[in-house]
Amino acid sequence: MLDETLAHDSLLDALPEPALVLDTRSDRIVAANRLATKLLDLPRHPPGFSSFLREGPGKFIVFLEEVDHRGRAWSRDVALERFDGAPLTCELRGSVIEAEGAPRVLLTFLDLDELERHAQIAEAAELHRGGLAAWDRAKAFFSELERQNQLILNAAGEGIYGVNAEGKTTFVNRAAQEMLGWTAEDLLGRDIHSKIHHHHLDGEVYHSHDCPIYRSFRFEQVHRIEDEVFWRKDGKPIRVEYVSTPIYDQQVLAGAVVIFRDITERKENERKLREALEQVAALSDRLEHENAYLQAAITSERAHHDIIGESPAIKQVLAKIDAVAQTDATVFLTGETGTGKALVASAIHKDSRRKGRALIHFKCGSVAPEALEAELFGQIKGALPGAVRDKPGQLELAHGGTLFLDDVEELPIEQQGKLLQALRTGTVTRAGDTRSKSVDLRVIAATTQPPEQLLSSGRLREDLLLYLNLFPISCAPLRDRTEDIPALATHLLQIACRRLNRKAPMITQGTMHRMVNYGWPGNVRELRNVIERAAIVSKGPKLEVEVGQADASIPKHASAVKTDAQMQQMVRANILACLRETEGRVAGPDGAAALLGLKPTTLYSRLKTYGISEMEWRSGT
C-alpha cells in the first residue's frame, strides 16, 4: 500500500498487468499494484512519476493531454528507468478514473523488453492481443490505402503523405518526394515532423505538440494552413499551404493524411507585387509633390526667363553654361544678391539631358533649422511632431533631375555633413526611417559670398565646398556690365507691361543715361523692381523712373567704380537707415529684411558682421 486506501489497492491488485494511479496535478504516484511495484522497483514512498521517464517529461505530457481530451490513450516505446537505474521500455496505456475532484489517471504497462527476450506467455498474449491487433490493423490499413490509390497519389500535382497515430510516416507520393527532396526510404516509418517540420521560417523550434498536423491525428481535427514552411533534405525551406485530415479504420482513429502545395513561387511573386505597389505609391507621392512644386514655380514671379546681355561677363557665363550643361558635373555659382544665379541654374538644367525632369529650387535659408532635415531629406509618418503623412524631401523630388541649393551657406553645419553623405552615396534616408533610397540627381549650389570667406567664417564645411566647387561660375554684378542695362531695361519693361495689360511707355535717352550711371547695389533684381514700379506710376508715353541721381558730367567709369571699403560703408549705412525706418524690426513683411530683399537670417548675420548695435541705430550716429 502506497499512501492510498486498501480498497483501492485491492482493485489494482486484481488487474493482471502492472498498473498504478497517478495524480497528474502533483505528479504523485497515489497507488500501485504488486506487478507495477516489481516492474519499476518502487520503494514504499516513491518519488514523482516524472523521475522514471528516461527521456524527460515532454512526450509524456503530450500523452496525458490526449488522455484528458479523449478519456483514454496509449503510447508505444516509452523509455523508462527503474528506481534502481535499470532501463526499461514499455507500451503505456492511460485512462481517466473517477476521483473526488482530483485529476487521476490509471496507467497500465506492457514490458516490451520482456517480450523481446522471452516468448509471450498465453495469458499475456490474451491480455494484449487487442492492442497488438490494432497496431497490425493500422499498418495494414495504410498499406491497403496506398495500394488502392497508388495511381491517384502519384498522378496528383500536390504532395500527399500519411502518418499513423504516432506521427510515423506511412506513405509519401511522388510529388511530395520531388518537392521535399526526401525519398520514401528516408521517411517511411520515421517521425516526419522531425524531418520536414521541425523549425519555423524564423529559426524558432517548432514543437510537434504545437503542430496542426499533430492535432489532426491526436485530437481528430481538420486543419487548413495557408502559410508555413516544410524543410527539404538539402536544408532549404519551401513555403507551403496544406490540409491535414484525420482518417479512420472502422471508426477507430488511424492517423492523418496531409495534402500540401509548394507556394514558394507564389509568395515570391506576392512579395514582388507588394514592392512594386510600394514603388508605384512612392512614385505617385513624389509626382504629386513634384507637380505641386512645379505649379508653385510656374505661378511664381520671375524677372525674366532668358539671360539678356552682350557684355564680356555675360558671354563668359554663357560659354561656361554650354561647356558644363551636357555633363552631370556639380556647379558652384557665386555672385551678389540679384545677379541672376537662379537664371544660370535654370539655363544649365534646360540644356542638360535632365531637362525632362524637374529643377528643384531649394532656398536653404527659407526653412527653420528644426524643420530643415524633413524638408531636405523627407520624413515618414509620425517621425516628427506634425508629421501626419509620409513626405519626400527635396533630394527625392529632384531624382532624375537637378537640385538647385540656393544660399547653401545657410544650411546648419550638422545638416551639411548629412547632405554630403547623401550626395556622395547617391542615397537618402527620410527622417524616422531606417531604409535608404537611391537618388540620381545633379547638384547646382549658389552663394553670395566668396568661397574663401565661407571657409574662414566657418559657415560651410571644407569637404562640402570641395564637393560642390567642381565647376565654378561667377555671376558679375550689374555695375560691372552696365552695357547690358539698356537691353535688360527694355526686356523687363515689356514683361511688366504684359502683366499690367498696358502699352509699354518709351524709355527716353536721359532716363536710360541715369539708369546706366546708377550703381545698382541690388543688381538685376533692383532693376526689375524699379522698372515695374515705373511702369505702374507712369501715366504718359514716357517711362518715369526714380533711381539714385547721377551727375551726367562725371564720366561713367568714375561714378560706377568704388573701392571695396566704400562699398562696405555704403552697405552698412543702408542697413542702419533701414533699421531706423522700421524702428529696429528685422523680420516680418514690414521688417528691414523685407525692405532690403534679404532673409532675416542673412540680415542678422550682416548686423553681426558690421557690428551694428541697437544703441547705434537708435542714436542715429
PDB file of N, CA and C in Angstrom, residues 473-511:
ATOM      1  N   ILE A 473      31.157  79.026 -61.465  1.00  0.00           N
ATOM      2  CA  ILE A 473      30.727  80.078 -62.388  1.00  0.00           C
ATOM      3  C   ILE A 473      30.433  81.310 -61.556  1.00  0.00           C
ATOM      4  N   SER A 474      31.051  82.426 -61.921  1.00  0.00           N
ATOM      5  CA  SER A 474      30.863  83.685 -61.195  1.00  0.00           C
ATOM      6  C   SER A 474      29.897  84.567 -61.976  1.00  0.00           C
ATOM      7  N   CYS A 475      28.879  85.068 -61.305  1.00  0.00           N
ATOM      8  CA  CYS A 475      27.893  85.958 -61.919  1.00  0.00           C
ATOM      9  C   CYS A 475      28.247  87.405 -61.561  1.00  0.00           C
ATOM     10  N   ALA A 476      28.590  88.186 -62.566  1.00  0.00           N
ATOM     11  CA  ALA A 476      29.077  89.548 -62.331  1.00  0.00           C
ATOM     12  C   ALA A 476      27.946  90.457 -61.885  1.00  0.00           C
ATOM     13  N   PRO A 477      28.217  91.436 -60.994  1.00  0.00           N
ATOM     14  CA  PRO A 477      27.196  92.412 -60.610  1.00  0.00           C
ATOM     15  C   PRO A 477      26.865  93.327 -61.788  1.00  0.00           C
ATOM     16  N   LEU A 478      25.697  93.954 -61.730  1.00  0.00           N
ATOM     17  CA  LEU A 478      25.230  94.785 -62.835  1.00  0.00           C
ATOM     18  C   LEU A 478      26.131  95.998 -63.044  1.00  0.00           C
ATOM     19  N   ARG A 479      26.745  96.511 -61.988  1.00  0.00           N
ATOM     20  CA  ARG A 479      27.618  97.682 -62.133  1.00  0.00           C
ATOM     21  C   ARG A 479      28.871  97.372 -62.954  1.00  0.00           C
ATOM     22  N   ASP A 480      29.210  96.063 -63.064  1.00  0.00           N
ATOM     23  CA  ASP A 480      30.381  95.678 -63.858  1.00  0.00           C
ATOM     24  C   ASP A 480      30.025  95.344 -65.299  1.00  0.00           C
ATOM     25  N   ARG A 481      28.742  95.442 -65.662  1.00  0.00           N
ATOM     26  CA  ARG A 481      28.324  95.177 -67.047  1.00  0.00           C
ATOM     27  C   ARG A 481      27.192  96.131 -67.431  1.00  0.00           C
ATOM     28  N   THR A 482      27.489  97.418 -67.259  1.00  0.00           N
ATOM     29  CA  THR A 482      26.461  98.435 -67.494  1.00  0.00           C
ATOM     30  C   THR A 482      26.019  98.482 -68.950  1.00  0.00           C
ATOM     31  N   GLU A 483      26.838  97.947 -69.865  1.00  0.00           N
ATOM     32  CA  GLU A 483      26.428  97.948 -71.279  1.00  0.00           C
ATOM     33  C   GLU A 483      25.219  97.050 -71.519  1.00  0.00           C
ATOM     34  N   ASP A 484      24.900  96.172 -70.540  1.00  0.00           N
ATOM     35  CA  ASP A 484      23.725  95.311 -70.680  1.00  0.00           C
ATOM     36  C   ASP A 484      22.443  95.963 -70.175  1.00  0.00           C
ATOM     37  N   ILE A 485      22.571  97.127 -69.496  1.00  0.00           N
ATOM     38  CA  ILE A 485      21.398  97.740 -68.858  1.00  0.00           C
ATOM     39  C   ILE A 485      20.323  98.129 -69.872  1.00  0.00           C
ATOM     40  N   PRO A 486      20.648  98.740 -71.001  1.00  0.00           N
ATOM     41  CA  PRO A 486      19.574  99.089 -71.946  1.00  0.00           C
ATOM     42  C   PRO A 486      18.756  97.882 -72.406  1.00  0.00           C
ATOM     43  N   ALA A 487      19.431  96.804 -72.768  1.00  0.00           N
ATOM     44  CA  ALA A 487      18.695  95.617 -73.222  1.00  0.00           C
ATOM     45  C   ALA A 487      17.877  95.009 -72.087  1.00  0.00           C
ATOM     46  N   LEU A 488      18.457  94.997 -70.901  1.00  0.00           N
ATOM     47  CA  LEU A 488      17.731  94.457 -69.745  1.00  0.00           C
ATOM     48  C   LEU A 488      16.517  95.298 -69.403  1.00  0.00           C
ATOM     49  N   ALA A 489      16.695  96.611 -69.395  1.00  0.00           N
ATOM     50  CA  ALA A 489      15.593  97.500 -69.039  1.00  0.00           C
ATOM     51  C   ALA A 489      14.446  97.350 -70.029  1.00  0.00           C
ATOM     52  N   THR A 490      14.762  97.270 -71.328  1.00  0.00           N
ATOM     53  CA  THR A 490      13.721  97.105 -72.342  1.00  0.00           C
ATOM     54  C   THR A 490      12.989  95.779 -72.165  1.00  0.00           C
ATOM     55  N   HIS A 491      13.744  94.718 -71.922  1.00  0.00           N
ATOM     56  CA  HIS A 491      13.146  93.393 -71.743  1.00  0.00           C
ATOM     57  C   HIS A 491      12.240  93.347 -70.514  1.00  0.00           C
ATOM     58  N   LEU A 492      12.711  93.904 -69.408  1.00  0.00           N
ATOM     59  CA  LEU A 492      11.933  93.898 -68.165  1.00  0.00           C
ATOM     60  C   LEU A 492      10.685  94.764 -68.290  1.00  0.00           C
ATOM     61  N   LEU A 493      10.783  95.864 -69.037  1.00  0.00           N
ATOM     62  CA  LEU A 493       9.618  96.732 -69.225  1.00  0.00           C
ATOM     63  C   LEU A 493       8.537  96.004 -70.014  1.00  0.00           C
ATOM     64  N   GLN A 494       8.922  95.252 -71.028  1.00  0.00           N
ATOM     65  CA  GLN A 494       7.941  94.505 -71.819  1.00  0.00           C
ATOM     66  C   GLN A 494       7.219  93.463 -70.958  1.00  0.00           C
ATOM     67  N   ILE A 495       7.966  92.766 -70.095  1.00  0.00           N
ATOM     68  CA  ILE A 495       7.356  91.752 -69.211  1.00  0.00           C
ATOM     69  C   ILE A 495       6.384  92.415 -68.247  1.00  0.00           C
ATOM     70  N   ALA A 496       6.796  93.546 -67.644  1.00  0.00           N
ATOM     71  CA  ALA A 496       5.947  94.224 -66.667  1.00  0.00           C
ATOM     72  C   ALA A 496       4.670  94.737 -67.318  1.00  0.00           C
ATOM     73  N   CYS A 497       4.775  95.285 -68.513  1.00  0.00           N
ATOM     74  CA  CYS A 497       3.596  95.841 -69.168  1.00  0.00           C
ATOM     75  C   CYS A 497       2.641  94.739 -69.627  1.00  0.00           C
ATOM     76  N   ARG A 498       3.166  93.602 -70.024  1.00  0.00           N
ATOM     77  CA  ARG A 498       2.278  92.475 -70.362  1.00  0.00           C
ATOM     78  C   ARG A 498       1.483  92.045 -69.138  1.00  0.00           C
ATOM     79  N   ARG A 499       2.157  92.020 -68.000  1.00  0.00           N
ATOM     80  CA  ARG A 499       1.475  91.618 -66.774  1.00  0.00           C
ATOM     81  C   ARG A 499       0.442  92.663 -66.349  1.00  0.00           C
ATOM     82  N   LEU A 500       0.750  93.947 -66.628  1.00  0.00           N
ATOM     83  CA  LEU A 500      -0.162  95.030 -66.241  1.00  0.00           C
ATOM     84  C   LEU A 500      -1.201  95.314 -67.319  1.00  0.00           C
ATOM     85  N   ASN A 501      -1.061  94.620 -68.452  1.00  0.00           N
ATOM     86  CA  ASN A 501      -2.001  94.785 -69.563  1.00  0.00           C
ATOM     87  C   ASN A 501      -2.069  96.242 -70.036  1.00  0.00           C
ATOM     88  N   ARG A 502      -0.898  96.807 -70.305  1.00  0.00           N
ATOM     89  CA  ARG A 502      -0.820  98.179 -70.803  1.00  0.00           C
ATOM     90  C   ARG A 502       0.286  98.289 -71.832  1.00  0.00           C
ATOM     91  N   LYS A 503       0.215  99.329 -72.638  1.00  0.00           N
ATOM     92  CA  LYS A 503       1.236  99.573 -73.653  1.00  0.00           C
ATOM     93  C   LYS A 503       2.515 100.045 -72.982  1.00  0.00           C
ATOM     94  N   ALA A 504       3.630  99.551 -73.466  1.00  0.00           N
ATOM     95  CA  ALA A 504       4.916  99.906 -72.862  1.00  0.00           C
ATOM     96  C   ALA A 504       5.268 101.354 -73.176  1.00  0.00           C
ATOM     97  N   PRO A 505       5.540 102.172 -72.155  1.00  0.00           N
ATOM     98  CA  PRO A 505       5.981 103.554 -72.413  1.00  0.00           C
ATOM     99  C   PRO A 505       7.416 103.572 -72.949  1.00  0.00           C
ATOM    100  N   MET A 506       7.829 104.697 -73.445  1.00  0.00           N
ATOM    101  CA  MET A 506       9.153 104.835 -74.039  1.00  0.00           C
ATOM    102  C   MET A 506      10.172 105.178 -72.965  1.00  0.00           C
ATOM    103  N   ILE A 507      11.368 104.552 -73.085  1.00  0.00           N
ATOM    104  CA  ILE A 507      12.467 104.908 -72.195  1.00  0.00           C
ATOM    105  C   ILE A 507      13.298 105.977 -72.915  1.00  0.00           C
ATOM    106  N   THR A 508      13.279 107.159 -72.369  1.00  0.00           N
ATOM    107  CA  THR A 508      13.997 108.259 -73.017  1.00  0.00           C
ATOM    108  C   THR A 508      15.501 108.086 -72.847  1.00  0.00           C
ATOM    109  N   GLN A 509      16.247 108.831 -73.647  1.00  0.00           N
ATOM    110  CA  GLN A 509      17.708 108.756 -73.570  1.00  0.00           C
ATOM    111  C   GLN A 509      18.210 109.225 -72.220  1.00  0.00           C
ATOM    112  N   GLY A 510      17.572 110.280 -71.695  1.00  0.00           N
ATOM    113  CA  GLY A 510      18.000 110.777 -70.387  1.00  0.00           C
ATOM    114  C   GLY A 510      17.753 109.757 -69.284  1.00  0.00           C
ATOM    115  N   THR A 511      16.565 109.097 -69.345  1.00  0.00           N
ATOM    116  CA  THR A 511      16.257 108.067 -68.341  1.00  0.00           C
ATOM    117  C   THR A 511      17.244 106.908 -68.432  1.00  0.00           C
TER     118      THR A 511
END
